[in-house]
Amino acid sequence: MKSQLVIALLGRHDEPTDAVEDYCRHLGEALAAHKLDLQSRRVPWNEHGWATSFKALQLQAEAWRASWILVQYTALAWSARGFPRRFLRVLHILRKAGARVAVVFHDAEPFGGNRLIDRLRRAMQLHVMRTALNFSDHAVFTVTPERLSWPPSAPAKSSFIPVGANFPSPLVPQRHEEIHSPATVGVFSITGGSAGDRETRDVIAAVRYASEKLGRVRLLVFGRYAEVREHALREGLRDLSAEVDVCGVIDATELVERFAASDVLLFARGTISSRRSSAIAGIGCGLPVIAIEGSETAPPITDAGVILLSEHLDERSLQRQLGEALVRLLSEHDFRVQLVRRSRAAHEKFFSWPAIAARYLKFLERMD
């Protein structure tokens, strides 16, 4: 039986890693088991300009009539500065060619900020997202729509599908019931810019607190922008009996090994939700997670082994609570085992690629 063609359409490539590209690759591997051939294509506007890219898309789209096109939306994939107005032209070309369009909203909310440029950017993004939602045949939300500010309600032609960990599937089960010696705190990726400054301070304060209470602790930091923060992390923990091990972007095999060497994932990159693949990676490896709760935090992320802290705490209070949560996780065996089991179960049911593919199948197999 011939496989049914499905296209994943992406904007510009992100550097140094492209999480959306990885998402499409792993989704394609899972869908292949169901005779669906997911092929990734790009609109290379950043390299060749919009006019040339639109012409090329029109030619490609002629072969996609009646096929599902999963258009991957993040604001910066379709605009250098987050004003993605040309994204709507992409959808128009696809619909005119007779394709069935599903927009996958990886950016679940518009950008924040209080400057005039931030308000203008947010208004543009809201316009694009709402228009895309009305224009498409289907929408995929990576956060449950009830937790979002801009859709009035969950549209009839929509699906809530959380993202998965950007690892090959199936993952080899990891055992985290017993802690390493020394106890190891994993941190996967740090945000760039000023947000990363605060994240770094939070990590240092939490690990200092745990080290002072428990003795020797190991901090394992890896992924995007980790190397940029290495000096600050080492200086912040220099006077303690804490080991600091830092490496930057690594391949999937090494990434899984880093999670296997950790006892807990300290997720300091803003608030946790079902679109945060860097947090879901830890859940996928069976780790308990310490994270900050926000407006997007809802099931199924709360079904995993996650300790949630309020986003409304001041910096000092948050750092203390992060430290206290670390101490509890690393010192209370039964509590840690409970969270490990919850993470494994949540991964299998919600965040594994077979589970994600099953949600896609519900609309991809519809021929109407």
Tab-separated table of C-alpha atoms in Angstrom:
chain	number	residue	atom	x	y	z
A	1	MET	CA	0.000	0.000	0.000
A	2	LYS	CA	1.401	3.386	-1.025
A	3	SER	CA	2.059	5.840	1.805
A	4	GLN	CA	-0.051	8.983	1.976
A	5	LEU	CA	2.019	12.146	1.468
A	6	VAL	CA	2.055	14.784	4.206
A	7	ILE	CA	4.231	17.900	4.025
A	8	ALA	CA	5.752	19.697	7.012
A	9	LEU	CA	6.417	23.261	5.850
A	10	LEU	CA	9.007	25.271	7.767
A	11	GLY	CA	10.329	28.813	7.595
A	12	ARG	CA	13.941	29.807	8.070
A	13	HIS	CA	16.404	27.498	9.782
A	14	ASP	CA	17.194	28.270	13.423
A	15	GLU	CA	20.773	28.194	14.719
A	16	PRO	CA	22.637	26.495	16.354
A	17	THR	CA	19.832	23.946	16.685
A	18	ASP	CA	16.371	23.889	15.136
A	19	ALA	CA	13.857	22.356	17.541
A	20	VAL	CA	10.997	22.595	15.016
A	21	GLU	CA	13.013	20.711	12.402
A	22	ASP	CA	13.798	18.016	14.980
A	23	TYR	CA	10.101	17.902	15.918
A	24	CYS	CA	9.118	17.259	12.293
A	25	ARG	CA	11.762	14.570	11.844
A	26	HIS	CA	10.691	12.592	14.910
A	27	LEU	CA	7.002	13.043	14.094
A	28	GLY	CA	7.682	11.722	10.591
A	29	GLU	CA	9.372	8.629	11.980
A	30	ALA	CA	6.350	7.936	14.180
A	31	LEU	CA	3.822	8.565	11.386
A	32	ALA	CA	5.693	6.226	9.013
A	33	ALA	CA	4.408	3.294	11.072
A	34	HIS	CA	0.916	4.344	9.956
A	35	LYS	CA	1.703	4.599	6.229
A	36	LEU	CA	2.015	8.373	6.296
A	37	ASP	CA	5.023	9.863	4.524
A	38	LEU	CA	5.874	13.155	6.241
A	39	GLN	CA	8.364	15.144	4.160
A	40	SER	CA	9.852	18.431	5.362
A	41	ARG	CA	10.142	21.424	3.054
A	42	ARG	CA	11.255	24.997	3.717
A	43	VAL	CA	10.310	28.427	2.458
A	44	PRO	CA	13.899	29.783	2.322
A	45	TRP	CA	12.998	33.488	2.406
A	46	ASN	CA	15.999	34.321	4.566
A	47	GLU	CA	18.436	33.061	1.914
A	48	HIS	CA	16.617	33.829	-1.360
A	49	GLY	CA	14.131	36.576	-0.513
A	50	TRP	CA	10.358	36.464	-0.360
A	51	ALA	CA	9.549	36.954	-4.046
A	52	THR	CA	11.715	34.029	-5.171
A	53	SER	CA	10.522	31.874	-2.292
A	54	PHE	CA	6.859	32.528	-3.068
A	55	LYS	CA	7.355	31.544	-6.731
A	56	ALA	CA	9.110	28.340	-5.716
A	57	LEU	CA	6.331	27.529	-3.239
A	58	GLN	CA	3.673	28.012	-5.917
A	59	LEU	CA	5.443	25.488	-8.156
A	60	GLN	CA	5.876	22.954	-5.340
A	61	ALA	CA	2.297	23.346	-4.132
A	62	GLU	CA	0.952	22.183	-7.515
A	63	ALA	CA	2.030	18.655	-6.512
A	64	TRP	CA	0.395	18.917	-3.087
A	65	ARG	CA	-3.253	19.127	-4.113
A	66	ALA	CA	-5.476	17.375	-1.547
A	67	SER	CA	-2.450	16.617	0.665
A	68	TRP	CA	-2.181	17.806	4.244
A	69	ILE	CA	0.410	20.564	4.746
A	70	LEU	CA	1.498	21.004	8.363
A	71	VAL	CA	2.680	24.616	8.403
A	72	GLN	CA	4.973	25.140	11.390
A	73	TYR	CA	4.407	28.544	13.001
A	74	THR	CA	6.820	30.496	15.131
A	75	ALA	CA	6.981	34.240	14.641
A	76	LEU	CA	10.743	34.290	14.051
A	77	ALA	CA	10.585	31.478	11.495
A	78	TRP	CA	8.605	33.818	9.235
A	79	SER	CA	10.123	37.192	10.100
A	80	ALA	CA	13.563	38.425	11.124
A	81	ARG	CA	12.084	40.693	13.821
A	82	GLY	CA	8.891	38.887	14.735
A	83	PHE	CA	6.459	40.656	12.346
A	84	PRO	CA	5.280	37.567	10.395
A	85	ARG	CA	2.746	39.216	8.064
A	86	ARG	CA	3.966	37.271	4.994
A	87	PHE	CA	2.991	34.036	6.723
A	88	LEU	CA	-0.586	34.633	5.559
A	89	ARG	CA	0.568	34.746	1.929
A	90	VAL	CA	2.117	31.308	2.429
A	91	LEU	CA	-1.247	29.946	3.571
A	92	HIS	CA	-3.016	31.616	0.656
A	93	ILE	CA	-0.674	29.968	-1.879
A	94	LEU	CA	-1.269	26.552	-0.327
A	95	ARG	CA	-5.033	26.891	-0.271
A	96	LYS	CA	-5.134	28.205	-3.836
A	97	ALA	CA	-3.210	25.085	-4.918
A	98	GLY	CA	-5.875	22.885	-3.332
A	99	ALA	CA	-3.855	21.677	-0.342
A	100	ARG	CA	-5.374	21.039	3.054
A	101	VAL	CA	-3.700	23.370	5.533
A	102	ALA	CA	-3.038	22.656	9.212
A	103	VAL	CA	-1.142	25.316	11.174
A	104	VAL	CA	0.949	24.000	14.059
A	105	PHE	CA	1.279	26.792	16.634
A	106	HIS	CA	4.649	26.250	18.329
A	107	ASP	CA	4.478	29.875	19.517
A	108	ALA	CA	1.369	29.545	21.622
A	109	GLU	CA	1.230	33.219	22.617
A	110	PRO	CA	2.457	36.477	21.068
A	111	PHE	CA	5.684	37.999	22.361
A	112	GLY	CA	5.682	40.065	25.561
A	113	GLY	CA	7.261	43.414	26.383
A	114	ASN	CA	6.039	46.946	27.146
A	115	ARG	CA	7.928	49.077	24.624
A	116	LEU	CA	6.106	50.565	21.653
A	117	ILE	CA	7.874	48.127	19.312
A	118	ASP	CA	6.788	45.244	21.554
A	119	ARG	CA	3.145	46.346	21.444
A	120	LEU	CA	3.236	46.725	17.650
A	121	ARG	CA	4.878	43.311	17.271
A	122	ARG	CA	2.300	41.720	19.550
A	123	ALA	CA	-0.582	43.283	17.612
A	124	MET	CA	0.838	41.969	14.322
A	125	GLN	CA	1.357	38.492	15.740
A	126	LEU	CA	-2.168	38.347	17.124
A	127	HIS	CA	-3.587	39.423	13.776
A	128	VAL	CA	-1.566	36.765	11.943
A	129	MET	CA	-2.395	34.003	14.416
A	130	ARG	CA	-6.132	34.737	14.444
A	131	THR	CA	-6.307	35.038	10.667
A	132	ALA	CA	-4.308	31.821	10.228
A	133	LEU	CA	-6.644	30.051	12.636
A	134	ASN	CA	-9.732	31.116	10.687
A	135	PHE	CA	-8.132	30.462	7.288
A	136	SER	CA	-6.744	26.967	7.903
A	137	ASP	CA	-8.536	23.628	7.643
A	138	HIS	CA	-7.171	22.560	10.988
A	139	ALA	CA	-5.092	23.974	13.832
A	140	VAL	CA	-2.697	22.175	16.163
A	141	PHE	CA	-2.133	23.828	19.544
A	142	THR	CA	0.870	22.729	21.569
A	143	VAL	CA	-0.775	24.250	24.654
A	144	THR	CA	-4.375	23.546	25.573
A	145	PRO	CA	-6.425	26.410	24.004
A	146	GLU	CA	-8.259	27.063	27.251
A	147	ARG	CA	-4.965	28.313	28.694
A	148	LEU	CA	-4.291	30.767	25.849
A	149	SER	CA	-5.297	34.420	25.710
A	150	TRP	CA	-6.091	34.895	22.038
A	151	PRO	CA	-8.428	32.198	20.672
A	152	PRO	CA	-11.950	32.872	22.009
A	153	SER	CA	-12.374	29.126	22.588
A	154	ALA	CA	-11.070	25.847	21.219
A	155	PRO	CA	-12.032	25.876	17.513
A	156	ALA	CA	-14.024	22.904	16.247
A	157	LYS	CA	-11.328	22.026	13.703
A	158	SER	CA	-8.404	21.940	16.123
A	159	SER	CA	-6.325	19.515	18.149
A	160	PHE	CA	-4.308	19.918	21.310
A	161	ILE	CA	-1.076	17.979	20.803
A	162	PRO	CA	1.838	18.523	23.225
A	163	VAL	CA	5.357	18.426	21.846
A	164	GLY	CA	7.720	15.554	22.490
A	165	ALA	CA	11.343	15.233	23.496
A	166	ASN	CA	13.695	15.688	20.550
A	167	PHE	CA	15.129	12.202	20.935
A	168	PRO	CA	14.833	9.123	18.737
A	169	SER	CA	11.993	6.826	19.751
A	170	PRO	CA	11.720	4.558	21.620
A	171	LEU	CA	13.909	5.777	24.465
A	172	VAL	CA	15.788	3.203	26.506
A	173	PRO	CA	14.157	3.341	29.974
A	174	GLN	CA	16.352	5.112	32.498
A	175	ARG	CA	16.529	4.218	36.176
A	176	HIS	CA	16.475	7.205	38.515
A	177	GLU	CA	15.238	5.642	41.760
A	178	GLU	CA	18.723	5.721	43.274
A	179	ILE	CA	20.743	8.942	43.164
A	180	HIS	CA	24.283	9.239	41.903
A	181	SER	CA	27.303	9.992	44.043
A	182	PRO	CA	27.530	12.909	44.234
A	183	ALA	CA	23.891	13.850	43.725
A	184	THR	CA	23.613	15.487	40.301
A	185	VAL	CA	21.450	18.434	39.236
A	186	GLY	CA	20.828	18.648	35.483
A	187	VAL	CA	20.120	21.934	33.673
A	188	PHE	CA	19.243	21.614	29.980
A	189	SER	CA	19.819	24.866	28.061
A	190	ILE	CA	19.763	28.444	29.293
A	191	THR	CA	18.036	31.354	27.591
A	192	GLY	CA	20.157	33.949	25.827
A	193	GLY	CA	20.318	37.614	26.819
A	194	SER	CA	19.092	39.186	30.042
A	195	ALA	CA	16.633	36.364	30.766
A	196	GLY	CA	19.608	34.013	30.915
A	197	ASP	CA	21.266	36.254	33.508
A	198	ARG	CA	18.437	35.636	35.938
A	199	GLU	CA	18.258	31.934	35.116
A	200	THR	CA	21.959	31.628	35.865
A	201	ARG	CA	21.550	33.406	39.212
A	202	ASP	CA	18.628	31.112	40.073
A	203	VAL	CA	20.610	27.977	39.262
A	204	ILE	CA	23.626	29.148	41.279
A	205	ALA	CA	21.495	30.062	44.305
A	206	ALA	CA	19.549	26.786	44.243
A	207	VAL	CA	22.668	24.622	43.925
A	208	ARG	CA	24.441	26.636	46.643
A	209	TYR	CA	21.500	26.038	48.981
A	210	ALA	CA	21.464	22.288	48.225
A	211	SER	CA	25.235	22.006	48.617
A	212	GLU	CA	25.159	23.769	51.966
A	213	LYS	CA	22.449	21.396	53.216
A	214	LEU	CA	23.578	18.119	51.647
A	215	GLY	CA	27.302	18.462	51.084
A	216	ARG	CA	28.949	17.665	47.777
A	217	VAL	CA	26.654	18.222	44.768
A	218	ARG	CA	27.372	18.028	41.032
A	219	LEU	CA	25.900	20.533	38.568
A	220	LEU	CA	25.562	19.308	34.994
A	221	VAL	CA	24.678	22.106	32.501
A	222	PHE	CA	24.333	21.286	28.810
A	223	GLY	CA	22.645	22.523	25.658
A	224	ARG	CA	22.049	25.923	24.136
A	225	TYR	CA	23.925	28.886	25.697
A	226	ALA	CA	25.368	26.659	28.448
A	227	GLU	CA	28.958	27.480	27.518
A	228	VAL	CA	28.184	31.204	27.548
A	229	ARG	CA	27.253	30.881	31.238
A	230	GLU	CA	30.110	28.595	32.275
A	231	HIS	CA	32.309	31.302	33.833
A	232	ALA	CA	29.434	32.762	35.881
A	233	LEU	CA	28.392	29.306	37.085
A	234	ARG	CA	31.899	28.349	38.145
A	235	GLU	CA	32.480	31.675	39.897
A	236	GLY	CA	29.142	31.485	41.686
A	237	LEU	CA	29.925	28.038	43.111
A	238	ARG	CA	33.703	28.383	43.473
A	239	ASP	CA	33.793	28.399	47.281
A	240	LEU	CA	31.560	25.325	47.680
A	241	SER	CA	32.138	21.587	47.380
A	242	ALA	CA	30.153	21.543	44.143
A	243	GLU	CA	31.374	20.051	40.871
A	244	VAL	CA	30.472	22.010	37.731
A	245	ASP	CA	30.373	20.246	34.365
A	246	VAL	CA	29.334	22.376	31.355
A	247	CYS	CA	29.040	21.591	27.650
A	248	GLY	CA	27.149	23.261	24.808
A	249	VAL	CA	25.005	21.807	22.041
A	250	ILE	CA	25.464	18.035	21.774
A	251	ASP	CA	23.885	15.280	19.686
A	252	ALA	CA	20.880	13.240	20.781
A	253	THR	CA	22.934	10.281	22.033
A	254	GLU	CA	25.094	12.456	24.279
A	255	LEU	CA	22.000	14.341	25.406
A	256	VAL	CA	20.322	11.172	26.615
A	257	GLU	CA	23.551	10.244	28.428
A	258	ARG	CA	23.546	13.607	30.221
A	259	PHE	CA	19.998	13.072	31.405
A	260	ALA	CA	20.921	9.558	32.525
A	261	ALA	CA	23.735	11.049	34.627
A	262	SER	CA	21.316	13.472	36.342
A	263	ASP	CA	19.056	12.921	39.333
A	264	VAL	CA	16.753	15.879	38.779
A	265	LEU	CA	16.102	18.404	36.015
A	266	LEU	CA	16.141	21.987	37.256
A	267	PHE	CA	14.078	23.807	34.626
A	268	ALA	CA	14.752	27.521	35.029
A	269	ARG	CA	13.864	28.652	31.474
A	270	GLY	CA	10.701	30.559	32.290
A	271	THR	CA	7.474	28.722	33.033
A	272	ILE	CA	6.858	25.093	32.136
A	273	SER	CA	4.202	23.953	29.665
A	274	SER	CA	3.387	21.274	27.121
A	275	ARG	CA	5.263	23.195	24.374
A	276	ARG	CA	8.594	23.324	26.234
A	277	SER	CA	10.549	20.460	24.673
A	278	SER	CA	13.583	21.123	26.871
A	279	ALA	CA	11.483	20.302	29.947
A	280	ILE	CA	9.711	17.401	28.260
A	281	ALA	CA	13.128	15.945	27.404
A	282	GLY	CA	13.753	15.447	31.119
A	283	ILE	CA	10.308	13.935	31.599
A	284	GLY	CA	10.973	11.637	28.645
A	285	CYS	CA	14.085	10.349	30.409
A	286	GLY	CA	12.099	9.655	33.574
A	287	LEU	CA	13.515	12.511	35.648
A	288	PRO	CA	11.698	14.451	38.339
A	289	VAL	CA	11.522	18.118	37.343
A	290	ILE	CA	11.560	21.334	39.363
A	291	ALA	CA	9.948	24.168	37.431
A	292	ILE	CA	7.992	27.421	37.614
A	293	GLU	CA	4.245	27.392	37.078
A	294	GLY	CA	2.703	29.863	34.612
A	295	SER	CA	-0.468	30.566	32.641
A	296	GLU	CA	0.299	27.733	30.191
A	297	THR	CA	0.973	25.151	32.921
A	298	ALA	CA	-1.780	22.544	32.766
A	299	PRO	CA	-2.320	18.831	32.172
A	300	PRO	CA	-0.674	16.745	30.856
A	301	ILE	CA	2.522	18.485	32.037
A	302	THR	CA	1.161	18.488	35.598
A	303	ASP	CA	0.619	14.721	35.371
A	304	ALA	CA	4.387	14.219	35.207
A	305	GLY	CA	6.721	14.179	38.201
A	306	VAL	CA	6.969	17.951	38.445
A	307	ILE	CA	7.406	20.178	41.504
A	308	LEU	CA	5.839	23.541	40.619
A	309	LEU	CA	6.782	26.913	42.104
A	310	SER	CA	4.855	30.160	41.691
A	311	GLU	CA	5.998	32.600	38.979
A	312	HIS	CA	4.913	35.475	41.235
A	313	LEU	CA	7.697	34.981	43.786
A	314	ASP	CA	10.382	37.644	44.053
A	315	GLU	CA	13.853	36.529	42.993
A	316	ARG	CA	15.147	35.755	46.482
A	317	SER	CA	12.051	33.761	47.462
A	318	LEU	CA	12.118	31.808	44.211
A	319	GLN	CA	15.769	30.920	44.651
A	320	ARG	CA	15.174	29.702	48.179
A	321	GLN	CA	12.218	27.558	47.111
A	322	LEU	CA	14.217	26.122	44.216
A	323	GLY	CA	16.928	25.163	46.717
A	324	GLU	CA	14.431	23.648	49.151
A	325	ALA	CA	12.853	21.605	46.361
A	326	LEU	CA	16.280	20.303	45.352
A	327	VAL	CA	17.067	19.270	48.914
A	328	ARG	CA	13.766	17.434	49.259
A	329	LEU	CA	14.172	15.592	45.963
A	330	LEU	CA	17.740	14.559	46.659
A	331	SER	CA	17.129	13.473	50.245
A	332	GLU	CA	13.647	11.873	50.295
A	333	HIS	CA	13.820	8.519	48.519
A	334	ASP	CA	10.115	7.628	48.431
A	335	PHE	CA	9.127	11.086	47.195
A	336	ARG	CA	11.712	10.981	44.417
A	337	VAL	CA	10.634	7.490	43.309
A	338	GLN	CA	7.014	8.640	43.136
A	339	LEU	CA	7.957	11.513	40.832
A	340	VAL	CA	10.185	9.322	38.668
A	341	ARG	CA	7.289	6.936	38.073
A	342	ARG	CA	4.932	9.787	37.261
A	343	SER	CA	7.353	11.145	34.667
A	344	ARG	CA	7.699	7.745	33.011
A	345	ALA	CA	3.937	7.266	32.865
A	346	ALA	CA	3.284	10.770	31.510
A	347	HIS	CA	5.910	10.329	28.817
A	348	GLU	CA	4.434	7.046	27.660
A	349	LYS	CA	0.861	8.342	27.604
A	350	PHE	CA	1.279	11.924	26.340
A	351	PHE	CA	4.811	12.894	25.231
A	352	SER	CA	6.193	9.837	23.417
A	353	TRP	CA	6.241	10.127	19.631
A	354	PRO	CA	3.813	7.202	19.141
A	355	ALA	CA	1.339	8.981	21.456
A	356	ILE	CA	1.798	12.265	19.586
A	357	ALA	CA	1.441	10.549	16.201
A	358	ALA	CA	-1.816	8.953	17.352
A	359	ARG	CA	-3.256	12.427	17.972
A	360	TYR	CA	-2.197	13.600	14.527
A	361	LEU	CA	-3.790	10.552	12.909
A	362	LYS	CA	-7.224	11.614	14.107
A	363	PHE	CA	-7.327	14.422	11.538
A	364	LEU	CA	-4.660	13.398	9.012
A	365	GLU	CA	-6.583	10.273	8.078
A	366	ARG	CA	-9.749	12.220	7.404
A	367	MET	CA	-10.240	12.544	3.659
A	368	ASP	CA	-13.140	15.038	3.765
